[in-house]
Amino acid sequence: AQSVTQPDIHITVSEGASLELRCNYSYGATPYLFWYVQSPGQGLQLLLKYFSGDTLVQGIKGFEAEFKRSQSSFNLRKPSVHWSDAAEYFCAVHLSGGYNKLIFGAGTRLAVHP
Amino acid sequence: EAGVAQSPRYKIIEKRQSVAFWCNPISGHATLYWYQQILGQGPKLLIQFQNNGVVDDSQLPKDRFSAERLKGVDSTLKIQPAKLEDSAVYLCASSLGTINEQFFGPGTRLTVL
């Protein structure tokens, strides 16, 4: 069955430090992959997506993610974290077959220390 | 461009009561989704509409949940009767069509006492 695993429930980093959030997926076909961010009381905002082509994708707010087929991973990175990046981050895989259906991971909550 | 609108933002009810949520998608978006997000979990798709037709409701607890999208625009999600485990944030999203970015509303936080 298709699934998305985010191994880290909670991560704390210092402002200015680098960040990597892990995401592993289980899906038989070539996946479409997404990262969303959710700030408190807000809906989900798309950070970036991977459909095909270059395996390193750039997103908004200085985020990037790398698709590694051999590891079934799509990790999110940012070289220098800002306090405003504190939020919950969700990785998702899109299921094909005619429907635009997303399967989300459980999320990683990011806290940023000043 | 206006985003996805949802109301109410918060709702507190007692178990066995009924509740309804409303969603107004982005203008021109044919596809509308309702997700349930339980605390500590990622969103889970409840139902997906293409225009005013249902294309996926496999995860919708149909004994108590119902949804409609009259005229292919606004949508309502109803729970009757509510259970304690229905406490969650209910997110509405819309997209132009398949394999398009989904835009999410702010959600409705439901607390069932």
Short mmCIF file of C-alpha atoms in Angstrom, two decimals:
data_model
loop_
_atom_site.label_atom_id
_atom_site.label_comp_id
_atom_site.label_asym_id
_atom_site.label_seq_id
_atom_site.Cartn_x
_atom_site.Cartn_y
_atom_site.Cartn_z
CA ALA A 1 0.00 0.00 0.00
CA GLN A 2 1.10 3.52 -0.65
CA SER A 3 2.48 5.34 2.38
CA VAL A 4 4.61 8.26 3.43
CA THR A 5 6.88 8.16 6.46
CA GLN A 6 8.33 11.17 8.21
CA PRO A 7 10.62 9.65 10.85
CA ASP A 8 11.07 12.81 12.91
CA ILE A 9 8.01 13.95 14.82
CA HIS A 10 9.70 17.00 16.27
CA ILE A 11 12.94 18.83 15.40
CA THR A 12 14.52 21.82 17.08
CA VAL A 13 17.22 23.90 15.43
CA SER A 14 18.90 27.18 16.17
CA GLU A 15 18.22 30.17 13.98
CA GLY A 16 20.79 30.29 11.20
CA ALA A 17 21.50 26.58 11.35
CA SER A 18 20.89 24.25 8.43
CA LEU A 19 17.84 22.01 8.30
CA GLU A 20 16.99 18.65 6.80
CA LEU A 21 13.57 17.03 7.19
CA ARG A 22 13.32 13.42 6.14
CA CYS A 23 10.63 11.82 4.03
CA ASN A 24 10.39 8.25 2.76
CA TYR A 25 7.63 6.93 0.56
CA SER A 26 6.31 3.60 -0.54
CA TYR A 27 4.77 3.66 -3.99
CA GLY A 28 5.12 1.28 -6.91
CA ALA A 29 5.10 3.75 -9.75
CA THR A 30 7.10 6.91 -10.34
CA PRO A 31 5.86 9.25 -7.65
CA TYR A 32 4.81 12.84 -7.70
CA LEU A 33 6.07 14.27 -4.43
CA PHE A 34 5.21 17.37 -2.47
CA TRP A 35 6.22 19.28 0.64
CA TYR A 36 3.65 21.45 2.40
CA VAL A 37 4.04 23.76 5.38
CA GLN A 38 1.33 24.49 7.94
CA SER A 39 1.62 27.39 10.34
CA PRO A 40 -0.57 27.42 13.46
CA GLY A 41 -4.20 28.07 12.58
CA GLN A 42 -3.45 28.11 8.89
CA GLY A 43 -4.10 25.83 5.97
CA LEU A 44 -1.36 24.01 4.11
CA GLN A 45 0.89 25.92 1.75
CA LEU A 46 2.84 24.21 -1.01
CA LEU A 47 6.61 24.61 -0.63
CA LEU A 48 7.73 22.59 -3.63
CA LYS A 49 6.92 19.61 -5.81
CA TYR A 50 8.68 16.97 -7.86
CA PHE A 51 7.08 15.51 -10.97
CA SER A 52 10.05 14.53 -13.15
CA GLY A 53 13.39 15.77 -14.44
CA ASP A 54 16.01 17.33 -12.23
CA THR A 55 15.98 15.51 -8.92
CA LEU A 56 16.89 18.65 -6.97
CA VAL A 57 13.91 20.97 -6.86
CA GLN A 58 13.76 24.51 -5.57
CA GLY A 59 10.80 25.88 -3.70
CA ILE A 60 9.59 28.97 -1.98
CA LYS A 61 11.12 30.54 1.13
CA GLY A 62 14.59 29.19 0.30
CA PHE A 63 13.67 25.52 0.61
CA GLU A 64 14.86 22.74 -1.67
CA ALA A 65 14.32 19.00 -1.81
CA GLU A 66 16.13 16.12 -3.44
CA PHE A 67 14.44 13.06 -4.89
CA LYS A 68 16.45 9.88 -4.50
CA ARG A 69 14.76 6.96 -6.19
CA SER A 70 17.23 4.39 -4.85
CA GLN A 71 16.41 5.42 -1.28
CA SER A 72 12.71 6.18 -1.86
CA SER A 73 13.35 9.52 -0.22
CA PHE A 74 12.43 13.15 -0.78
CA ASN A 75 14.19 15.12 1.97
CA LEU A 76 13.58 18.82 2.49
CA ARG A 77 16.51 21.13 3.16
CA LYS A 78 17.23 24.73 3.97
CA PRO A 79 20.77 26.10 4.46
CA SER A 80 19.87 28.71 7.06
CA VAL A 81 16.69 28.58 9.12
CA HIS A 82 14.79 31.71 10.14
CA TRP A 83 12.57 31.99 13.21
CA SER A 84 9.57 32.35 10.92
CA ASP A 85 10.17 28.83 9.59
CA ALA A 86 8.78 27.36 12.80
CA ALA A 87 5.76 25.36 11.63
CA GLU A 88 4.68 21.83 10.78
CA TYR A 89 5.94 20.29 7.57
CA PHE A 90 4.17 17.57 5.63
CA CYS A 91 5.49 15.37 2.88
CA ALA A 92 2.94 13.93 0.46
CA VAL A 93 2.84 11.55 -2.47
CA HIS A 94 0.36 11.93 -5.28
CA LEU A 95 -1.45 8.83 -6.45
CA SER A 96 -2.02 8.60 -10.17
CA GLY A 97 -4.78 6.75 -11.95
CA GLY A 98 -6.92 9.68 -12.87
CA TYR A 99 -7.48 11.13 -9.42
CA ASN A 100 -5.55 13.93 -7.79
CA LYS A 101 -5.21 12.11 -4.47
CA LEU A 102 -2.54 12.99 -1.95
CA ILE A 103 -1.28 10.70 0.78
CA PHE A 104 0.32 12.70 3.58
CA GLY A 105 2.92 11.79 6.13
CA ALA A 106 2.27 12.45 9.81
CA GLY A 107 4.29 15.64 9.73
CA THR A 108 7.40 17.04 11.41
CA ARG A 109 7.03 19.93 13.81
CA LEU A 110 9.93 22.37 13.56
CA ALA A 111 10.89 24.62 16.46
CA VAL A 112 13.50 27.35 15.99
CA HIS A 113 15.60 28.64 18.88
CA PRO A 114 16.81 32.24 18.70
CA GLU B 1 -7.04 35.96 -6.34
CA ALA B 2 -9.12 34.95 -3.34
CA GLY B 3 -8.18 31.73 -1.64
CA VAL B 4 -10.29 28.86 -0.40
CA ALA B 5 -12.77 30.08 2.19
CA GLN B 6 -14.11 27.97 5.04
CA SER B 7 -16.54 28.60 7.84
CA PRO B 8 -16.85 28.42 10.72
CA ARG B 9 -13.23 28.49 11.86
CA TYR B 10 -14.04 26.85 15.18
CA LYS B 11 -16.91 24.74 16.43
CA ILE B 12 -17.57 23.06 19.76
CA ILE B 13 -20.42 20.59 20.06
CA GLU B 14 -21.47 17.73 22.27
CA LYS B 15 -21.43 14.15 21.09
CA ARG B 16 -24.50 13.03 19.18
CA GLN B 17 -25.12 16.57 17.96
CA SER B 18 -24.98 17.55 14.29
CA VAL B 19 -22.58 19.98 12.66
CA ALA B 20 -22.00 21.35 9.18
CA PHE B 21 -19.00 22.97 7.55
CA TRP B 22 -18.96 25.16 4.49
CA CYS B 23 -16.32 25.62 1.81
CA ASN B 24 -16.04 28.05 -1.08
CA PRO B 25 -13.25 27.01 -3.45
CA ILE B 26 -11.13 29.21 -5.68
CA SER B 27 -13.15 30.45 -8.61
CA GLY B 28 -12.86 28.15 -11.61
CA HIS B 29 -11.48 25.19 -9.69
CA ALA B 30 -13.32 22.08 -10.79
CA THR B 31 -11.99 19.75 -8.11
CA LEU B 32 -12.82 20.11 -4.43
CA TYR B 33 -11.55 18.01 -1.54
CA TRP B 34 -12.43 17.57 2.12
CA TYR B 35 -9.69 16.34 4.43
CA GLN B 36 -9.77 15.34 8.09
CA GLN B 37 -6.65 16.17 10.12
CA ILE B 38 -6.56 14.59 13.55
CA LEU B 39 -4.08 16.06 16.01
CA GLY B 40 -0.62 14.65 15.42
CA GLN B 41 -1.48 13.21 12.01
CA GLY B 42 -1.34 14.32 8.42
CA PRO B 43 -4.51 15.21 6.53
CA LYS B 44 -6.60 12.29 5.33
CA LEU B 45 -8.84 12.63 2.29
CA LEU B 46 -12.52 12.15 3.09
CA ILE B 47 -14.14 12.98 -0.23
CA GLN B 48 -13.23 14.42 -3.61
CA PHE B 49 -15.60 16.14 -6.04
CA GLN B 50 -15.08 16.80 -9.72
CA ASN B 51 -17.54 19.59 -10.47
CA ASN B 52 -20.65 18.38 -8.64
CA GLY B 53 -19.93 14.66 -8.90
CA VAL B 54 -18.17 12.48 -6.34
CA VAL B 55 -15.04 10.78 -7.65
CA ASP B 56 -13.67 9.34 -4.40
CA ASP B 57 -15.43 8.88 -1.06
CA SER B 58 -13.75 5.66 -0.04
CA GLN B 59 -12.56 7.10 3.29
CA LEU B 60 -15.80 8.84 4.21
CA PRO B 61 -17.67 7.24 7.15
CA LYS B 62 -20.96 7.27 5.32
CA ASP B 63 -23.03 6.24 8.32
CA ARG B 64 -22.47 9.65 9.85
CA PHE B 65 -20.70 11.88 7.33
CA SER B 66 -22.24 13.37 4.22
CA ALA B 67 -21.10 15.97 1.73
CA GLU B 68 -22.54 17.74 -1.24
CA ARG B 69 -21.41 20.19 -3.84
CA LEU B 70 -24.46 21.68 -5.40
CA LYS B 71 -23.94 23.53 -8.70
CA GLY B 72 -20.29 22.49 -8.69
CA VAL B 73 -19.10 25.42 -6.58
CA ASP B 74 -19.64 25.61 -2.81
CA SER B 75 -19.62 22.49 -0.71
CA THR B 76 -20.89 21.46 2.70
CA LEU B 77 -19.68 18.62 4.90
CA LYS B 78 -22.04 17.35 7.58
CA ILE B 79 -21.57 15.07 10.55
CA GLN B 80 -24.66 13.55 12.15
CA PRO B 81 -24.37 12.39 14.88
CA ALA B 82 -20.91 13.44 15.99
CA LYS B 83 -18.62 11.21 18.02
CA LEU B 84 -15.72 12.12 20.26
CA GLU B 85 -13.25 10.76 17.70
CA ASP B 86 -14.50 13.26 15.12
CA SER B 87 -12.59 15.99 16.92
CA ALA B 88 -10.18 17.23 14.26
CA VAL B 89 -9.45 20.01 11.81
CA TYR B 90 -11.47 19.73 8.62
CA LEU B 91 -9.63 21.14 5.64
CA CYS B 92 -11.12 22.03 2.31
CA ALA B 93 -8.93 22.25 -0.78
CA SER B 94 -9.49 22.92 -4.45
CA SER B 95 -7.57 22.50 -7.68
CA LEU B 96 -8.06 23.17 -11.37
CA GLY B 97 -8.13 19.47 -12.11
CA THR B 98 -6.09 16.34 -11.81
CA ILE B 99 -2.36 16.58 -11.15
CA ASN B 100 -2.73 20.24 -10.28
CA GLU B 101 -1.64 21.93 -7.10
CA GLN B 102 -4.22 21.73 -4.35
CA PHE B 103 -4.89 25.01 -2.54
CA PHE B 104 -6.01 24.63 1.04
CA GLY B 105 -8.36 26.70 3.16
CA PRO B 106 -7.60 27.61 6.79
CA GLY B 107 -9.69 24.73 8.12
CA THR B 108 -12.43 24.31 10.70
CA ARG B 109 -11.37 23.06 14.10
CA LEU B 110 -14.08 20.81 15.54
CA THR B 111 -14.14 19.82 19.19
CA VAL B 112 -16.64 17.16 20.25
CA LEU B 113 -17.24 17.00 24.01
#
